[in-house]
Amino acid sequence: SSGSLLWGEPAPMIDYALPALAAVLLWGAGTGAVLLLDRLPRDTSAWTLAAASLFTLAAVLCIGHTAHDTSVAGAYAGFTCAVALWGWHEFAFLGGWLTGPRRRAASLGAGRWRRLSEAVQVLLWHELALIATGLALWVWLAGSPNPVAAWTFTLLYAMRVSAKLNLYLGVRNLALDFLPPRLRYLGSYFRQRRFNALMPVSLGAGGFVVAWLLHGAAVTTGGIRVAHVLLAALLVLALVEHLMLVLPLQPSALWRWALKREAVAAR
């Protein structure tokens, strides 16, 4: 029928449920781990960064090893390793190791363009590192049968840029609890507003991509199907994070267990 040509043969629900569950668990564990590590006492942070870098190097080697593996295991491996690589960048940023040339609050009374320039300066090295890593993944995996790592990193970057722009333009909940004491100055670049015009665009575009990914899962099989579902689930989680910025909810409520060490880290 025309419906089966468009959507493919119906797949068992387990083909969707397992990758979605894996994405949720990895997202939760990864986010919590980064928050916990960045709230360790400052005198241990260099050792923690070194250990995290070794772990990330192993993830990079795994990406290369699975670049030609189109199996279900290859899809999970590429996805997981890309999330680990992303987590290193987040850890280095929240730990204050990889931020930008400006390390202080926004200037009082700054005009629109000066405020934008200062906002770029506080994130510059972090953003350039993310862009360089993403480009390196695409060049490295160009033409490979399993580019899931590049897809995953790109999706994470796109949604993070969207979140940063929405925070800059203004949202209800600024999620300042996620910033460790050493980066609290970043909160001065956020704006608290009930609405900004970018948020519905971010949600609408994200919803469209989720539908496209689920369509891709329906017309493919094996590792490629799993990759589509993993990415769709990850994007849904990112959209939930966007919604928590504007709904009358506390974004940090899910992460109380990871944020409770803040008093220790501030010493």
Short mmCIF file of C-alpha atoms in Angstrom, two decimals:
data_model
loop_
_atom_site.label_atom_id
_atom_site.label_comp_id
_atom_site.label_asym_id
_atom_site.label_seq_id
_atom_site.Cartn_x
_atom_site.Cartn_y
_atom_site.Cartn_z
CA SER A 1 0.00 0.00 0.00
CA SER A 2 1.04 3.64 -0.31
CA GLY A 3 1.29 3.86 3.49
CA SER A 4 3.76 0.98 3.69
CA LEU A 5 5.84 2.48 0.89
CA LEU A 6 6.04 5.74 2.80
CA TRP A 7 6.65 4.38 6.28
CA GLY A 8 8.03 0.91 5.60
CA GLU A 9 6.92 -2.28 7.27
CA PRO A 10 5.85 -1.84 10.91
CA ALA A 11 8.73 -2.60 13.27
CA PRO A 12 8.39 -4.28 16.66
CA MET A 13 7.99 -1.71 19.42
CA ILE A 14 11.10 -3.07 21.09
CA ASP A 15 13.11 -1.67 18.17
CA TYR A 16 12.03 1.79 19.31
CA ALA A 17 11.72 1.29 23.07
CA LEU A 18 15.22 -0.02 23.75
CA PRO A 19 17.15 2.74 21.91
CA ALA A 20 14.89 5.40 23.43
CA LEU A 21 15.45 4.01 26.92
CA ALA A 22 19.20 3.81 26.29
CA ALA A 23 19.27 7.47 25.20
CA VAL A 24 17.34 8.58 28.31
CA LEU A 25 19.60 6.62 30.67
CA LEU A 26 22.78 7.84 28.99
CA TRP A 27 21.54 11.45 29.04
CA GLY A 28 20.64 11.23 32.71
CA ALA A 29 23.84 9.51 33.78
CA GLY A 30 26.05 11.76 31.65
CA THR A 31 24.45 15.01 32.83
CA GLY A 32 24.59 13.95 36.46
CA ALA A 33 28.22 12.84 36.17
CA VAL A 34 29.33 16.17 34.68
CA LEU A 35 27.49 18.13 37.38
CA LEU A 36 29.02 16.00 40.14
CA LEU A 37 32.54 16.18 38.77
CA ASP A 38 32.41 19.94 38.32
CA ARG A 39 31.43 20.33 41.96
CA LEU A 40 34.39 18.44 43.35
CA PRO A 41 36.90 20.47 45.40
CA ARG A 42 38.97 22.73 43.18
CA ASP A 43 42.29 21.15 44.22
CA THR A 44 41.25 17.82 42.66
CA SER A 45 39.90 19.24 39.40
CA ALA A 46 43.17 18.94 37.43
CA TRP A 47 43.38 15.23 38.20
CA THR A 48 39.72 14.82 37.34
CA LEU A 49 40.22 16.58 34.01
CA ALA A 50 43.20 14.34 33.22
CA ALA A 51 41.19 11.21 34.00
CA ALA A 52 38.24 12.47 31.96
CA SER A 53 40.58 13.22 29.06
CA LEU A 54 41.92 9.66 29.09
CA PHE A 55 38.37 8.31 29.12
CA THR A 56 37.49 10.60 26.20
CA LEU A 57 40.55 9.45 24.26
CA ALA A 58 39.26 5.90 24.60
CA ALA A 59 35.89 7.09 23.27
CA VAL A 60 37.61 8.69 20.25
CA LEU A 61 39.48 5.46 19.53
CA CYS A 62 36.17 3.60 19.77
CA ILE A 63 34.63 5.95 17.20
CA GLY A 64 37.42 5.09 14.78
CA HIS A 65 37.10 1.38 15.51
CA THR A 66 33.35 1.34 14.81
CA ALA A 67 33.37 3.70 11.81
CA HIS A 68 32.75 0.77 9.46
CA ASP A 69 30.40 -1.15 11.75
CA THR A 70 26.79 -0.80 10.59
CA SER A 71 25.41 -3.25 13.15
CA VAL A 72 23.12 -2.36 16.04
CA ALA A 73 26.13 -2.53 18.37
CA GLY A 74 28.01 -0.11 16.09
CA ALA A 75 25.15 2.40 16.29
CA TYR A 76 25.08 2.24 20.09
CA ALA A 77 28.87 2.55 20.25
CA GLY A 78 29.04 5.58 17.95
CA PHE A 79 26.23 7.30 19.82
CA THR A 80 27.67 6.59 23.28
CA CYS A 81 31.18 7.67 22.33
CA ALA A 82 29.93 10.93 20.82
CA VAL A 83 28.01 11.69 24.02
CA ALA A 84 31.18 10.96 26.01
CA LEU A 85 33.15 13.33 23.77
CA TRP A 86 30.46 15.97 24.24
CA GLY A 87 30.56 15.39 27.99
CA TRP A 88 34.29 16.18 28.06
CA HIS A 89 33.62 19.56 26.46
CA GLU A 90 30.86 20.28 28.96
CA PHE A 91 33.08 19.24 31.87
CA ALA A 92 35.94 21.41 30.62
CA PHE A 93 33.56 24.35 30.23
CA LEU A 94 31.75 24.08 33.56
CA GLY A 95 35.07 23.45 35.27
CA GLY A 96 36.34 26.77 33.96
CA TRP A 97 39.09 25.16 31.86
CA LEU A 98 37.66 26.00 28.45
CA THR A 99 35.49 29.12 28.45
CA GLY A 100 36.54 32.34 26.74
CA PRO A 101 38.87 35.33 27.04
CA ARG A 102 36.35 37.27 29.15
CA ARG A 103 35.82 35.93 32.69
CA ARG A 104 33.62 38.50 34.36
CA ALA A 105 30.04 39.67 34.44
CA ALA A 106 28.39 41.75 31.74
CA SER A 107 29.03 45.49 31.86
CA LEU A 108 26.24 47.41 33.55
CA GLY A 109 24.17 49.40 31.10
CA ALA A 110 25.85 47.87 28.05
CA GLY A 111 24.06 48.45 24.76
CA ARG A 112 22.79 45.66 22.53
CA TRP A 113 25.93 45.17 20.44
CA ARG A 114 28.35 45.52 23.35
CA ARG A 115 26.34 43.01 25.37
CA LEU A 116 26.38 40.60 22.43
CA SER A 117 30.14 41.06 21.98
CA GLU A 118 30.78 40.38 25.66
CA ALA A 119 28.51 37.32 25.59
CA VAL A 120 30.51 35.90 22.68
CA GLN A 121 33.78 36.58 24.49
CA VAL A 122 32.80 34.60 27.61
CA LEU A 123 32.11 31.49 25.48
CA LEU A 124 34.52 31.91 22.59
CA TRP A 125 37.13 29.18 23.23
CA HIS A 126 34.40 26.71 24.19
CA GLU A 127 32.41 27.40 21.03
CA LEU A 128 35.46 27.20 18.77
CA ALA A 129 36.48 23.89 20.37
CA LEU A 130 33.00 22.45 19.80
CA ILE A 131 32.95 23.59 16.18
CA ALA A 132 36.44 22.21 15.56
CA THR A 133 35.51 18.86 17.10
CA GLY A 134 32.33 18.62 15.06
CA LEU A 135 34.13 19.45 11.83
CA ALA A 136 36.87 16.95 12.64
CA LEU A 137 34.27 14.22 13.15
CA TRP A 138 32.61 14.97 9.82
CA VAL A 139 35.93 14.98 7.95
CA TRP A 140 37.09 11.83 9.73
CA LEU A 141 33.87 9.91 9.15
CA ALA A 142 33.13 11.22 5.66
CA GLY A 143 32.07 8.30 3.52
CA SER A 144 32.20 5.82 6.40
CA PRO A 145 29.27 3.39 6.80
CA ASN A 146 28.74 4.45 10.43
CA PRO A 147 28.76 8.25 10.86
CA VAL A 148 26.50 8.09 13.94
CA ALA A 149 29.09 9.85 16.12
CA ALA A 150 29.15 12.87 13.80
CA TRP A 151 25.34 12.95 13.64
CA THR A 152 25.08 12.81 17.43
CA PHE A 153 27.66 15.51 18.12
CA THR A 154 26.07 17.82 15.54
CA LEU A 155 22.62 17.38 17.05
CA LEU A 156 23.93 18.10 20.53
CA TYR A 157 25.70 21.22 19.29
CA ALA A 158 22.66 22.54 17.41
CA MET A 159 20.40 22.18 20.43
CA ARG A 160 22.98 23.66 22.79
CA VAL A 161 23.34 26.74 20.56
CA SER A 162 19.55 27.03 20.54
CA ALA A 163 19.43 26.84 24.34
CA LYS A 164 22.17 29.45 24.73
CA LEU A 165 20.45 31.86 22.34
CA ASN A 166 17.14 31.42 24.15
CA LEU A 167 18.81 32.13 27.50
CA TYR A 168 20.44 35.21 26.02
CA LEU A 169 17.16 36.49 24.55
CA GLY A 170 15.20 35.73 27.69
CA VAL A 171 13.29 32.85 29.30
CA ARG A 172 11.24 32.37 32.46
CA ASN A 173 13.71 30.02 34.21
CA LEU A 174 17.40 30.89 33.95
CA ALA A 175 18.62 27.55 35.39
CA LEU A 176 21.39 29.29 37.34
CA ASP A 177 21.67 26.28 39.67
CA PHE A 178 23.53 24.44 36.92
CA LEU A 179 26.38 26.95 36.99
CA PRO A 180 29.16 26.17 39.49
CA PRO A 181 30.29 29.10 41.68
CA ARG A 182 33.29 29.84 39.46
CA LEU A 183 30.98 30.50 36.49
CA ARG A 184 28.16 32.37 38.20
CA TYR A 185 29.13 35.49 36.25
CA LEU A 186 27.59 33.86 33.17
CA GLY A 187 24.16 34.47 34.68
CA SER A 188 24.58 38.20 34.05
CA TYR A 189 24.35 37.49 30.31
CA PHE A 190 20.98 35.75 30.65
CA ARG A 191 17.70 37.62 30.53
CA GLN A 192 14.54 36.71 32.39
CA ARG A 193 11.44 37.15 30.24
CA ARG A 194 8.18 35.26 29.85
CA PHE A 195 8.64 34.85 26.10
CA ASN A 196 11.06 35.35 23.24
CA ALA A 197 10.41 34.86 19.55
CA LEU A 198 13.09 32.23 19.08
CA MET A 199 11.63 29.65 21.47
CA PRO A 200 8.66 28.60 19.29
CA VAL A 201 11.02 28.39 16.30
CA SER A 202 13.38 26.15 18.28
CA LEU A 203 10.53 23.90 19.42
CA GLY A 204 8.90 23.76 15.99
CA ALA A 205 12.14 23.01 14.15
CA GLY A 206 13.07 20.40 16.74
CA GLY A 207 9.67 18.74 16.45
CA PHE A 208 10.02 18.60 12.67
CA VAL A 209 13.44 16.92 12.95
CA VAL A 210 12.05 14.40 15.46
CA ALA A 211 9.32 13.45 12.97
CA TRP A 212 11.91 13.18 10.18
CA LEU A 213 14.13 10.94 12.31
CA LEU A 214 11.22 8.68 13.25
CA HIS A 215 10.30 8.43 9.57
CA GLY A 216 13.91 7.44 8.88
CA ALA A 217 13.66 4.78 11.57
CA ALA A 218 10.47 3.42 9.99
CA VAL A 219 12.02 2.94 6.55
CA THR A 220 15.36 1.48 7.66
CA THR A 221 16.54 -1.55 9.61
CA GLY A 222 19.33 -2.69 11.92
CA GLY A 223 21.92 -0.21 13.08
CA ILE A 224 20.60 2.65 10.97
CA ARG A 225 17.13 2.29 12.52
CA VAL A 226 18.63 2.24 16.00
CA ALA A 227 20.67 5.36 15.21
CA HIS A 228 17.55 7.23 14.08
CA VAL A 229 15.68 6.31 17.25
CA LEU A 230 18.62 7.24 19.49
CA LEU A 231 18.87 10.65 17.85
CA ALA A 232 15.10 11.20 17.98
CA ALA A 233 15.04 10.38 21.70
CA LEU A 234 18.00 12.66 22.38
CA LEU A 235 16.29 15.49 20.52
CA VAL A 236 13.05 14.98 22.47
CA LEU A 237 15.07 15.30 25.70
CA ALA A 238 16.64 18.51 24.40
CA LEU A 239 13.18 19.87 23.59
CA VAL A 240 12.01 18.99 27.11
CA GLU A 241 14.96 20.98 28.45
CA HIS A 242 13.87 23.90 26.27
CA LEU A 243 10.31 23.67 27.61
CA MET A 244 11.56 23.66 31.19
CA LEU A 245 13.12 27.05 30.52
CA VAL A 246 9.69 28.58 29.86
CA LEU A 247 7.23 26.51 31.93
CA PRO A 248 6.50 27.31 35.60
CA LEU A 249 8.82 24.50 36.71
CA GLN A 250 12.24 24.30 38.37
CA PRO A 251 14.72 22.92 35.77
CA SER A 252 17.18 21.76 38.43
CA ALA A 253 14.61 19.63 40.30
CA LEU A 254 15.73 16.44 38.53
CA TRP A 255 19.37 17.04 39.45
CA ARG A 256 19.21 17.80 43.18
CA TRP A 257 21.31 14.69 43.84
CA ALA A 258 24.08 16.01 41.57
CA LEU A 259 23.91 19.62 42.74
CA LYS A 260 24.00 18.93 46.49
CA ARG A 261 27.82 19.13 46.61
CA GLU A 262 27.86 22.80 45.66
CA ALA A 263 28.69 23.96 49.14
CA VAL A 264 31.75 21.70 49.19
CA ALA A 265 32.96 22.91 45.77
CA ALA A 266 32.60 26.56 46.76
CA ARG A 267 35.16 26.23 49.56
#
